[in-house]
PDB file of C-alpha atoms in Angstrom:
ATOM      1  CA  MET A   1      19.868  -1.497  19.937  1.00  0.00           C
ATOM      2  CA  THR A   2      22.827  -1.178  16.872  1.00  0.00           C
ATOM      3  CA  GLY A   3      22.248  -2.271  13.432  1.00  0.00           C
ATOM      4  CA  TRP A   4      20.333  -0.805  10.470  1.00  0.00           C
ATOM      5  CA  THR A   5      18.550   2.356  11.453  1.00  0.00           C
ATOM      6  CA  ALA A   6      16.566   5.007   9.569  1.00  0.00           C
ATOM      7  CA  ASP A   7      19.403   7.307   9.770  1.00  0.00           C
ATOM      8  CA  ARG A   8      20.719   5.240   6.714  1.00  0.00           C
ATOM      9  CA  ILE A   9      17.831   6.123   4.660  1.00  0.00           C
ATOM     10  CA  PRO A  10      19.136   7.859   1.616  1.00  0.00           C
ATOM     11  CA  ASP A  11      17.820  11.023   0.071  1.00  0.00           C
ATOM     12  CA  GLN A  12      14.312  10.163  -1.098  1.00  0.00           C
ATOM     13  CA  HIS A  13      13.727  13.673  -3.023  1.00  0.00           C
ATOM     14  CA  GLY A  14      11.836  13.355  -6.409  1.00  0.00           C
ATOM     15  CA  ARG A  15      10.343  10.276  -5.712  1.00  0.00           C
ATOM     16  CA  ILE A  16       6.404   9.354  -5.036  1.00  0.00           C
ATOM     17  CA  ALA A  17       5.887   6.943  -2.080  1.00  0.00           C
ATOM     18  CA  VAL A  18       2.414   5.342  -1.534  1.00  0.00           C
ATOM     19  CA  VAL A  19       1.977   3.833   2.044  1.00  0.00           C
ATOM     20  CA  THR A  20      -0.969   2.134   3.042  1.00  0.00           C
ATOM     21  CA  GLY A  21      -2.824   2.534   6.318  1.00  0.00           C
ATOM     22  CA  ALA A  22      -0.374   5.743   7.138  1.00  0.00           C
ATOM     23  CA  ASN A  23      -2.162   7.268   9.809  1.00  0.00           C
ATOM     24  CA  SER A  24      -1.144   5.278  12.253  1.00  0.00           C
ATOM     25  CA  GLY A  25       1.164   2.735  13.910  1.00  0.00           C
ATOM     26  CA  LEU A  26       3.977   1.507  11.519  1.00  0.00           C
ATOM     27  CA  GLY A  27       2.500   2.979   8.630  1.00  0.00           C
ATOM     28  CA  LEU A  28       2.774   6.813  10.134  1.00  0.00           C
ATOM     29  CA  VAL A  29       6.442   6.085  11.066  1.00  0.00           C
ATOM     30  CA  THR A  30       7.046   4.697   7.712  1.00  0.00           C
ATOM     31  CA  ALA A  31       5.581   7.539   6.033  1.00  0.00           C
ATOM     32  CA  THR A  32       6.584  10.083   8.590  1.00  0.00           C
ATOM     33  CA  GLU A  33      10.709   9.138   7.639  1.00  0.00           C
ATOM     34  CA  LEU A  34      10.073   9.057   3.849  1.00  0.00           C
ATOM     35  CA  ALA A  35       8.648  12.100   4.054  1.00  0.00           C
ATOM     36  CA  ARG A  36      11.919  13.794   6.349  1.00  0.00           C
ATOM     37  CA  ARG A  37      14.003  12.409   3.316  1.00  0.00           C
ATOM     38  CA  GLY A  38      12.257  14.398   0.846  1.00  0.00           C
ATOM     39  CA  ALA A  39       9.519  11.843  -0.779  1.00  0.00           C
ATOM     40  CA  HIS A  40       6.254  12.919  -1.836  1.00  0.00           C
ATOM     41  CA  VAL A  41       4.425  10.642   0.181  1.00  0.00           C
ATOM     42  CA  VAL A  42       0.795   9.773  -0.716  1.00  0.00           C
ATOM     43  CA  LEU A  43      -0.891   8.717   3.132  1.00  0.00           C
ATOM     44  CA  ALA A  44      -3.648   6.246   1.645  1.00  0.00           C
ATOM     45  CA  VAL A  45      -6.145   5.631   4.488  1.00  0.00           C
ATOM     46  CA  ARG A  46      -9.788   4.450   5.117  1.00  0.00           C
ATOM     47  CA  ASN A  47     -10.414   7.053   7.545  1.00  0.00           C
ATOM     48  CA  THR A  48      -9.362  10.734   5.708  1.00  0.00           C
ATOM     49  CA  ALA A  49     -10.063  12.777   8.842  1.00  0.00           C
ATOM     50  CA  ALA A  50      -7.256  10.676  10.670  1.00  0.00           C
ATOM     51  CA  GLY A  51      -5.327  10.989   7.653  1.00  0.00           C
ATOM     52  CA  GLU A  52      -5.374  14.615   7.545  1.00  0.00           C
ATOM     53  CA  GLU A  53      -4.298  14.624  11.254  1.00  0.00           C
ATOM     54  CA  ALA A  54      -1.642  12.581  10.471  1.00  0.00           C
ATOM     55  CA  ALA A  55      -0.425  15.113   7.665  1.00  0.00           C
ATOM     56  CA  ARG A  56      -0.021  17.451   9.976  1.00  0.00           C
ATOM     57  CA  ARG A  57       1.775  15.810  12.216  1.00  0.00           C
ATOM     58  CA  ILE A  58       4.179  14.721   9.466  1.00  0.00           C
ATOM     59  CA  GLY A  59       4.578  17.595   7.874  1.00  0.00           C
ATOM     60  CA  GLY A  60       6.493  17.491   4.141  1.00  0.00           C
ATOM     61  CA  ASP A  61       5.402  16.825   1.166  1.00  0.00           C
ATOM     62  CA  VAL A  62       1.934  14.398   1.838  1.00  0.00           C
ATOM     63  CA  GLU A  63      -1.266  14.050   0.396  1.00  0.00           C
ATOM     64  CA  VAL A  64      -3.975  12.298   1.696  1.00  0.00           C
ATOM     65  CA  ARG A  65      -6.201   9.993  -0.428  1.00  0.00           C
ATOM     66  CA  GLU A  66      -9.153   7.428   0.546  1.00  0.00           C
ATOM     67  CA  LEU A  67      -8.542   3.941   0.488  1.00  0.00           C
ATOM     68  CA  ASP A  68     -10.349   1.121   1.790  1.00  0.00           C
ATOM     69  CA  LEU A  69      -8.799  -2.151   1.134  1.00  0.00           C
ATOM     70  CA  ALA A  70     -11.976  -3.954   2.099  1.00  0.00           C
ATOM     71  CA  SER A  71     -13.922  -3.101  -1.096  1.00  0.00           C
ATOM     72  CA  LEU A  72     -12.405  -3.427  -4.390  1.00  0.00           C
ATOM     73  CA  ASP A  73     -14.508  -0.689  -6.052  1.00  0.00           C
ATOM     74  CA  SER A  74     -12.219   1.782  -3.017  1.00  0.00           C
ATOM     75  CA  VAL A  75      -9.103   0.147  -4.464  1.00  0.00           C
ATOM     76  CA  ARG A  76      -9.958   0.853  -8.333  1.00  0.00           C
ATOM     77  CA  ALA A  77     -11.222   4.416  -7.545  1.00  0.00           C
ATOM     78  CA  PHE A  78      -7.992   5.198  -5.875  1.00  0.00           C
ATOM     79  CA  ALA A  79      -5.633   3.631  -8.371  1.00  0.00           C
ATOM     80  CA  ALA A  80      -7.347   4.901 -11.238  1.00  0.00           C
ATOM     81  CA  LYS A  81      -7.209   8.718  -9.272  1.00  0.00           C
ATOM     82  CA  LEU A  82      -3.769   8.467  -8.169  1.00  0.00           C
ATOM     83  CA  ALA A  83      -2.640   7.436 -11.920  1.00  0.00           C
ATOM     84  CA  VAL A  84      -3.922  10.623 -13.116  1.00  0.00           C
ATOM     85  CA  ASP A  85      -2.042  12.601 -11.104  1.00  0.00           C
ATOM     86  CA  HIS A  86       1.136  10.751 -10.579  1.00  0.00           C
ATOM     87  CA  PRO A  87       2.246   9.169 -13.767  1.00  0.00           C
ATOM     88  CA  ALA A  88       5.079   7.147 -12.256  1.00  0.00           C
ATOM     89  CA  ILE A  89       5.114   5.901  -8.818  1.00  0.00           C
ATOM     90  CA  ASP A  90       8.570   4.712  -7.346  1.00  0.00           C
ATOM     91  CA  LEU A  91       7.254   3.052  -3.909  1.00  0.00           C
ATOM     92  CA  LEU A  92       4.416   1.169  -2.840  1.00  0.00           C
ATOM     93  CA  VAL A  93       4.414   0.349   0.915  1.00  0.00           C
ATOM     94  CA  ASN A  94       1.600  -2.398   1.501  1.00  0.00           C
ATOM     95  CA  ASN A  95       1.745  -1.463   5.106  1.00  0.00           C
ATOM     96  CA  ALA A  96      -2.255  -1.475   6.209  1.00  0.00           C
ATOM     97  CA  GLY A  97      -3.606  -4.325   7.879  1.00  0.00           C
ATOM     98  CA  VAL A  98      -6.299  -5.475  10.679  1.00  0.00           C
ATOM     99  CA  VAL A  99      -6.382  -8.069  13.476  1.00  0.00           C
ATOM    100  CA  LEU A 100      -9.419  -9.357  14.288  1.00  0.00           C
ATOM    101  CA  LEU A 101     -10.282 -11.629  17.475  1.00  0.00           C
ATOM    102  CA  GLY A 102     -13.977 -11.206  17.495  1.00  0.00           C
ATOM    103  CA  PRO A 103     -16.610 -12.792  15.453  1.00  0.00           C
ATOM    104  CA  ARG A 104     -16.080 -13.560  11.696  1.00  0.00           C
ATOM    105  CA  ARG A 105     -16.601 -10.631   9.228  1.00  0.00           C
ATOM    106  CA  THR A 106     -16.638 -10.363   5.878  1.00  0.00           C
ATOM    107  CA  SER A 107     -15.550  -7.216   3.502  1.00  0.00           C
ATOM    108  CA  ALA A 108     -17.961  -5.486   1.241  1.00  0.00           C
ATOM    109  CA  ASP A 109     -17.015  -8.141  -1.329  1.00  0.00           C
ATOM    110  CA  GLY A 110     -17.914 -10.861   0.845  1.00  0.00           C
ATOM    111  CA  PHE A 111     -14.338 -11.834   1.612  1.00  0.00           C
ATOM    112  CA  GLU A 112     -13.289 -13.080   4.967  1.00  0.00           C
ATOM    113  CA  LEU A 113     -12.120  -9.339   6.138  1.00  0.00           C
ATOM    114  CA  GLN A 114      -8.661  -9.805   7.445  1.00  0.00           C
ATOM    115  CA  LEU A 115      -7.859 -12.097   4.361  1.00  0.00           C
ATOM    116  CA  ALA A 116      -9.574  -9.170   2.251  1.00  0.00           C
ATOM    117  CA  THR A 117      -8.086  -5.990   3.924  1.00  0.00           C
ATOM    118  CA  ASN A 118      -4.490  -7.691   4.579  1.00  0.00           C
ATOM    119  CA  MET A 119      -3.867  -9.627   1.335  1.00  0.00           C
ATOM    120  CA  LEU A 120      -6.603  -9.147  -1.321  1.00  0.00           C
ATOM    121  CA  GLY A 121      -6.786  -5.414  -1.327  1.00  0.00           C
ATOM    122  CA  HIS A 122      -2.980  -4.969  -1.852  1.00  0.00           C
ATOM    123  CA  PHE A 123      -2.984  -7.801  -4.276  1.00  0.00           C
ATOM    124  CA  ALA A 124      -5.214  -5.617  -6.491  1.00  0.00           C
ATOM    125  CA  LEU A 125      -3.762  -2.551  -5.709  1.00  0.00           C
ATOM    126  CA  THR A 126      -0.518  -3.289  -6.722  1.00  0.00           C
ATOM    127  CA  GLY A 127      -1.773  -5.117 -10.055  1.00  0.00           C
ATOM    128  CA  LEU A 128      -3.713  -1.832 -10.764  1.00  0.00           C
ATOM    129  CA  LEU A 129      -0.605   0.220  -9.951  1.00  0.00           C
ATOM    130  CA  LEU A 130       2.175  -1.874 -11.658  1.00  0.00           C
ATOM    131  CA  GLY A 131       2.273   0.424 -15.192  1.00  0.00           C
ATOM    132  CA  LYS A 132       2.879   3.294 -13.270  1.00  0.00           C
ATOM    133  CA  LEU A 133       5.614   1.582 -10.762  1.00  0.00           C
ATOM    134  CA  ALA A 134       7.333   0.209 -13.891  1.00  0.00           C
ATOM    135  CA  ALA A 135       7.219   4.037 -15.297  1.00  0.00           C
ATOM    136  CA  ALA A 136       9.658   4.898 -12.756  1.00  0.00           C
ATOM    137  CA  ARG A 137      13.579   3.953 -12.240  1.00  0.00           C
ATOM    138  CA  ARG A 138      14.697   1.549  -9.290  1.00  0.00           C
ATOM    139  CA  SER A 139      10.583   1.078  -8.214  1.00  0.00           C
ATOM    140  CA  ARG A 140       9.733  -1.301  -5.517  1.00  0.00           C
ATOM    141  CA  VAL A 141       6.843  -2.912  -3.862  1.00  0.00           C
ATOM    142  CA  VAL A 142       7.091  -3.911   0.001  1.00  0.00           C
ATOM    143  CA  SER A 143       4.525  -6.112   1.259  1.00  0.00           C
ATOM    144  CA  LEU A 144       4.063  -6.466   5.431  1.00  0.00           C
ATOM    145  CA  GLY A 145       4.071  -9.911   6.772  1.00  0.00           C
ATOM    146  CA  SER A 146       4.299 -11.330  10.114  1.00  0.00           C
ATOM    147  CA  ILE A 147       5.630 -13.687  12.265  1.00  0.00           C
ATOM    148  CA  THR A 148       2.591 -15.375  12.699  1.00  0.00           C
ATOM    149  CA  HIS A 149       2.893 -16.696   9.019  1.00  0.00           C
ATOM    150  CA  LYS A 150       5.047 -19.058  10.372  1.00  0.00           C
ATOM    151  CA  ASN A 151       2.710 -21.384  11.980  1.00  0.00           C
ATOM    152  CA  ALA A 152      -0.228 -21.181   9.634  1.00  0.00           C
ATOM    153  CA  HIS A 153      -1.734 -22.981   6.638  1.00  0.00           C
ATOM    154  CA  LEU A 154      -3.536 -22.071   3.666  1.00  0.00           C
ATOM    155  CA  ASP A 155      -6.761 -24.174   2.962  1.00  0.00           C
ATOM    156  CA  PHE A 156      -7.417 -23.649  -0.564  1.00  0.00           C
ATOM    157  CA  ASP A 157     -10.946 -25.095  -0.212  1.00  0.00           C
ATOM    158  CA  ASP A 158     -11.861 -22.689   2.338  1.00  0.00           C
ATOM    159  CA  LEU A 159      -9.966 -19.748   1.794  1.00  0.00           C
ATOM    160  CA  MET A 160     -12.169 -17.340   3.663  1.00  0.00           C
ATOM    161  CA  SER A 161     -12.689 -19.385   6.563  1.00  0.00           C
ATOM    162  CA  GLU A 162     -16.179 -20.232   7.108  1.00  0.00           C
ATOM    163  CA  ARG A 163     -15.960 -23.723   8.398  1.00  0.00           C
ATOM    164  CA  ASP A 164     -15.096 -23.508  12.176  1.00  0.00           C
ATOM    165  CA  TYR A 165     -14.063 -19.836  12.234  1.00  0.00           C
ATOM    166  CA  ARG A 166     -11.379 -18.993  14.361  1.00  0.00           C
ATOM    167  CA  ALA A 167     -10.256 -15.522  14.620  1.00  0.00           C
ATOM    168  CA  ALA A 168      -6.629 -16.048  15.568  1.00  0.00           C
ATOM    169  CA  PRO A 169      -5.457 -18.909  12.841  1.00  0.00           C
ATOM    170  CA  ALA A 170      -7.365 -16.834  10.420  1.00  0.00           C
ATOM    171  CA  TYR A 171      -5.495 -13.687  10.816  1.00  0.00           C
ATOM    172  CA  GLY A 172      -2.070 -15.761  10.529  1.00  0.00           C
ATOM    173  CA  ARG A 173      -3.337 -17.106   7.256  1.00  0.00           C
ATOM    174  CA  SER A 174      -4.093 -14.054   5.912  1.00  0.00           C
ATOM    175  CA  LYS A 175      -0.612 -12.833   6.734  1.00  0.00           C
ATOM    176  CA  LEU A 176       0.796 -16.070   5.293  1.00  0.00           C
ATOM    177  CA  ALA A 177      -1.185 -15.388   2.199  1.00  0.00           C
ATOM    178  CA  THR A 178       0.494 -11.856   2.451  1.00  0.00           C
ATOM    179  CA  THR A 179       3.934 -13.095   2.622  1.00  0.00           C
ATOM    180  CA  ILE A 180       3.107 -15.455  -0.255  1.00  0.00           C
ATOM    181  CA  PHE A 181       1.929 -12.389  -2.657  1.00  0.00           C
ATOM    182  CA  GLY A 182       5.120 -10.672  -1.900  1.00  0.00           C
ATOM    183  CA  VAL A 183       7.640 -13.545  -2.751  1.00  0.00           C
ATOM    184  CA  GLU A 184       5.523 -14.759  -5.708  1.00  0.00           C
ATOM    185  CA  LEU A 185       5.598 -11.018  -7.219  1.00  0.00           C
ATOM    186  CA  ASP A 186       8.841 -11.178  -6.952  1.00  0.00           C
ATOM    187  CA  ARG A 187       9.198 -14.382  -8.896  1.00  0.00           C
ATOM    188  CA  ARG A 188       6.593 -13.156 -11.603  1.00  0.00           C
ATOM    189  CA  LEU A 189       8.577  -9.985 -11.897  1.00  0.00           C
ATOM    190  CA  ARG A 190      11.900 -11.179 -12.532  1.00  0.00           C
ATOM    191  CA  VAL A 191      10.542 -13.938 -15.161  1.00  0.00           C
ATOM    192  CA  ALA A 192       8.811 -10.975 -17.035  1.00  0.00           C
ATOM    193  CA  GLY A 193      12.105  -9.051 -16.674  1.00  0.00           C
ATOM    194  CA  SER A 194      11.134  -6.171 -14.723  1.00  0.00           C
ATOM    195  CA  PRO A 195      13.299  -3.980 -12.828  1.00  0.00           C
ATOM    196  CA  ILE A 196      10.556  -3.631 -10.337  1.00  0.00           C
ATOM    197  CA  VAL A 197      11.836  -4.992  -6.711  1.00  0.00           C
ATOM    198  CA  SER A 198       9.466  -7.158  -4.318  1.00  0.00           C
ATOM    199  CA  ALA A 199      10.758  -6.788  -1.235  1.00  0.00           C
ATOM    200  CA  LEU A 200       8.741  -8.047   2.430  1.00  0.00           C
ATOM    201  CA  ALA A 201       9.190  -7.311   5.913  1.00  0.00           C
ATOM    202  CA  HIS A 202       7.398  -7.983   9.137  1.00  0.00           C
ATOM    203  CA  PRO A 203       7.555  -6.111  12.610  1.00  0.00           C
ATOM    204  CA  GLY A 204       8.073  -8.765  15.592  1.00  0.00           C
ATOM    205  CA  LEU A 205       6.009  -8.237  18.207  1.00  0.00           C
ATOM    206  CA  THR A 206       5.193  -4.054  17.758  1.00  0.00           C
ATOM    207  CA  ARG A 207       3.148  -1.964  20.078  1.00  0.00           C
ATOM    208  CA  THR A 208       0.757  -0.501  17.777  1.00  0.00           C
ATOM    209  CA  ASN A 209      -3.336   0.521  17.785  1.00  0.00           C
ATOM    210  CA  LEU A 210      -4.027  -2.777  16.313  1.00  0.00           C
ATOM    211  CA  THR A 211      -4.168  -4.879  18.923  1.00  0.00           C
ATOM    212  CA  PRO A 212      -5.815  -3.174  21.419  1.00  0.00           C
ATOM    213  CA  ARG A 213      -8.750  -2.869  19.155  1.00  0.00           C
ATOM    214  CA  ALA A 214      -8.444  -6.269  18.144  1.00  0.00           C
ATOM    215  CA  TRP A 215      -9.242  -7.161  21.942  1.00  0.00           C
ATOM    216  CA  GLU A 216     -12.008  -4.406  22.467  1.00  0.00           C
ATOM    217  CA  HIS A 217     -14.866  -7.490  22.141  1.00  0.00           C
ATOM    218  CA  ARG A 218     -13.277  -8.612  25.335  1.00  0.00           C
ATOM    219  CA  GLY A 219     -14.157  -5.459  27.723  1.00  0.00           C
ATOM    220  CA  ARG A 220     -12.022  -5.127  30.765  1.00  0.00           C
ATOM    221  CA  PHE A 221     -10.471  -8.298  29.985  1.00  0.00           C
ATOM    222  CA  GLY A 222      -9.362  -7.195  26.764  1.00  0.00           C
ATOM    223  CA  GLN A 223      -8.242  -4.126  27.997  1.00  0.00           C
ATOM    224  CA  MET A 224      -6.070  -5.932  30.620  1.00  0.00           C
ATOM    225  CA  ILE A 225      -4.706  -8.251  27.645  1.00  0.00           C
ATOM    226  CA  ALA A 226      -3.898  -5.130  25.510  1.00  0.00           C
ATOM    227  CA  ARG A 227      -1.854  -3.702  28.850  1.00  0.00           C
ATOM    228  CA  LEU A 228       0.106  -6.985  29.156  1.00  0.00           C
ATOM    229  CA  GLY A 229       0.978  -6.400  25.432  1.00  0.00           C
ATOM    230  CA  LEU A 230       3.159  -3.453  26.291  1.00  0.00           C
ATOM    231  CA  LEU A 231       5.616  -5.641  28.221  1.00  0.00           C
ATOM    232  CA  VAL A 232       6.494  -7.556  25.423  1.00  0.00           C
ATOM    233  CA  THR A 233       6.552  -5.463  22.398  1.00  0.00           C
ATOM    234  CA  GLN A 234       9.275  -2.953  21.189  1.00  0.00           C
ATOM    235  CA  SER A 235       8.438   0.357  19.990  1.00  0.00           C
ATOM    236  CA  VAL A 236       6.708   1.388  16.855  1.00  0.00           C
ATOM    237  CA  GLU A 237       9.922   3.017  15.906  1.00  0.00           C
ATOM    238  CA  GLN A 238      11.998   0.151  15.880  1.00  0.00           C
ATOM    239  CA  GLY A 239       8.830  -2.313  14.630  1.00  0.00           C
ATOM    240  CA  ALA A 240       8.910  -0.072  11.334  1.00  0.00           C
ATOM    241  CA  LEU A 241      12.605  -0.445  10.735  1.00  0.00           C
ATOM    242  CA  PRO A 242      12.584  -3.721   8.990  1.00  0.00           C
ATOM    243  CA  GLN A 243       9.668  -2.152   5.845  1.00  0.00           C
ATOM    244  CA  LEU A 244      11.939   0.841   6.225  1.00  0.00           C
ATOM    245  CA  ARG A 245      15.040  -1.067   4.833  1.00  0.00           C
ATOM    246  CA  ALA A 246      12.861  -3.008   2.608  1.00  0.00           C
ATOM    247  CA  ALA A 247      11.735   0.164   0.859  1.00  0.00           C
ATOM    248  CA  THR A 248      14.726   2.172   0.923  1.00  0.00           C
ATOM    249  CA  ASP A 249      18.228   0.182   1.242  1.00  0.00           C
ATOM    250  CA  PRO A 250      19.977   0.481  -2.185  1.00  0.00           C
ATOM    251  CA  GLY A 251      21.383  -3.051  -1.623  1.00  0.00           C
ATOM    252  CA  VAL A 252      17.740  -4.907  -1.086  1.00  0.00           C
ATOM    253  CA  ARG A 253      17.457  -7.652  -3.852  1.00  0.00           C
ATOM    254  CA  GLY A 254      14.165  -8.810  -4.786  1.00  0.00           C
ATOM    255  CA  GLY A 255      12.516 -11.413  -2.663  1.00  0.00           C
ATOM    256  CA  GLN A 256      14.527 -10.441   0.569  1.00  0.00           C
ATOM    257  CA  PHE A 257      12.558 -10.535   4.007  1.00  0.00           C
ATOM    258  CA  PHE A 258      12.998  -8.326   6.719  1.00  0.00           C
ATOM    259  CA  GLY A 259      12.671  -8.333  10.442  1.00  0.00           C
ATOM    260  CA  PRO A 260      13.725  -8.123  13.649  1.00  0.00           C
ATOM    261  CA  SER A 261      17.033 -10.616  14.747  1.00  0.00           C
ATOM    262  CA  ARG A 262      16.402 -11.467  18.685  1.00  0.00           C
ATOM    263  CA  LEU A 263      14.005 -13.742  20.402  1.00  0.00           C
ATOM    264  CA  TRP A 264      12.939 -15.492  17.552  1.00  0.00           C
ATOM    265  CA  GLU A 265      12.318 -12.503  15.580  1.00  0.00           C
ATOM    266  CA  THR A 266      10.013 -10.982  17.725  1.00  0.00           C
ATOM    267  CA  ARG A 267      12.390  -7.641  18.857  1.00  0.00           C
ATOM    268  CA  GLY A 268      15.552  -6.390  17.951  1.00  0.00           C
ATOM    269  CA  PRO A 269      17.726  -4.867  15.059  1.00  0.00           C
ATOM    270  CA  VAL A 270      16.779  -5.373  11.635  1.00  0.00           C
ATOM    271  CA  THR A 271      18.091  -8.635   9.911  1.00  0.00           C
ATOM    272  CA  GLU A 272      17.114 -11.260   6.940  1.00  0.00           C
ATOM    273  CA  ALA A 273      14.206 -13.071   8.181  1.00  0.00           C
ATOM    274  CA  ARG A 274      13.327 -16.878   7.336  1.00  0.00           C
ATOM    275  CA  LEU A 275      10.321 -17.563   5.146  1.00  0.00           C
ATOM    276  CA  SER A 276       8.491 -20.618   6.070  1.00  0.00           C
ATOM    277  CA  ARG A 277       8.412 -23.776   4.048  1.00  0.00           C
ATOM    278  CA  GLU A 278       4.599 -22.970   2.603  1.00  0.00           C
ATOM    279  CA  ALA A 279       5.597 -19.167   1.900  1.00  0.00           C
ATOM    280  CA  ALA A 280       8.826 -20.090  -0.105  1.00  0.00           C
ATOM    281  CA  ASP A 281       6.727 -22.902  -2.134  1.00  0.00           C
ATOM    282  CA  PRO A 282       6.473 -21.845  -5.522  1.00  0.00           C
ATOM    283  CA  ALA A 283       3.485 -24.112  -5.918  1.00  0.00           C
ATOM    284  CA  VAL A 284       1.505 -22.629  -3.184  1.00  0.00           C
ATOM    285  CA  GLY A 285       2.553 -19.196  -4.934  1.00  0.00           C
ATOM    286  CA  LYS A 286       1.152 -19.909  -8.375  1.00  0.00           C
ATOM    287  CA  ARG A 287      -2.054 -21.506  -7.134  1.00  0.00           C
ATOM    288  CA  LEU A 288      -2.799 -18.588  -4.159  1.00  0.00           C
ATOM    289  CA  TRP A 289      -1.815 -16.012  -7.218  1.00  0.00           C
ATOM    290  CA  ALA A 290      -4.628 -17.910  -9.681  1.00  0.00           C
ATOM    291  CA  ALA A 291      -7.175 -17.982  -6.612  1.00  0.00           C
ATOM    292  CA  ALA A 292      -6.396 -13.872  -6.186  1.00  0.00           C
ATOM    293  CA  GLU A 293      -7.059 -13.227  -9.738  1.00  0.00           C
ATOM    294  CA  GLU A 294     -10.316 -14.998 -10.029  1.00  0.00           C
ATOM    295  CA  LEU A 295     -11.817 -13.477  -6.307  1.00  0.00           C
ATOM    296  CA  THR A 296     -10.199  -9.545  -7.479  1.00  0.00           C
ATOM    297  CA  GLY A 297     -10.973  -9.867 -10.830  1.00  0.00           C
ATOM    298  CA  VAL A 298      -7.427  -8.030 -11.363  1.00  0.00           C
ATOM    299  CA  SER A 299      -5.039 -10.246 -13.794  1.00  0.00           C
ATOM    300  CA  TYR A 300      -1.242  -9.427 -14.302  1.00  0.00           C
ATOM    301  CA  LEU A 301       2.113 -10.785 -14.708  1.00  0.00           C
TER     302      LEU A 301
END
């Protein structure tokens, strides 16, 4: 494969980078590459023991902090403590995510768990850290979407998927919401005259630990599905390149969306990806933003 690679990441010395879900998969690769280029990387993880093991594997200038995106109390505590120790933050990679293919589950705050983790937690976290991002030069927020957003649709009368719950469509809606958030954040930053860049990425079909976990509820059949997935997915190192480019390429503009370039954006070298019509709709962005503010109690921009 050719095109943009991690070798093109510029020097990151002197920069503070926060990566959610950094103990495995795409987050681990992203944190590792940033640390290799000299960044001080905050591994924001739900499981701190797994985070400490990841920190040992990464080496470099890293620290581990507890963050459960499915709990707004945890998000607030994380942001408050981080702000004390790091007055300026250069990069926030909203990478963490959950895929659930079993029964409907809810977060500590009563929200559908995929929407709570993938979008609402990151919405609140970004708002609570926005002042620290504004204090840095050339700061950036990266939101991790999914190709599943292209076939999803938000029902604002049932954002929590309480009627006729189906796990896979609910996941797609959570990633559509994440994508809409990243695009709307860019719009609002521009209106506010902020130099912060909001960029987006998706990994196509990539081998991570999320898919095997998602199929755990199906026993041996789930194990078989997870193994078959290995045949159609690309490596996690390749899958992390879109978000690494969104996070570090000096030429990235606000609102740009990166993903794989081949086989309907499922794999291959990094290119600028296409947003669905709903994800790009300003009216939908405005409506989702208002709903997220009400649900999380975090208002900004």
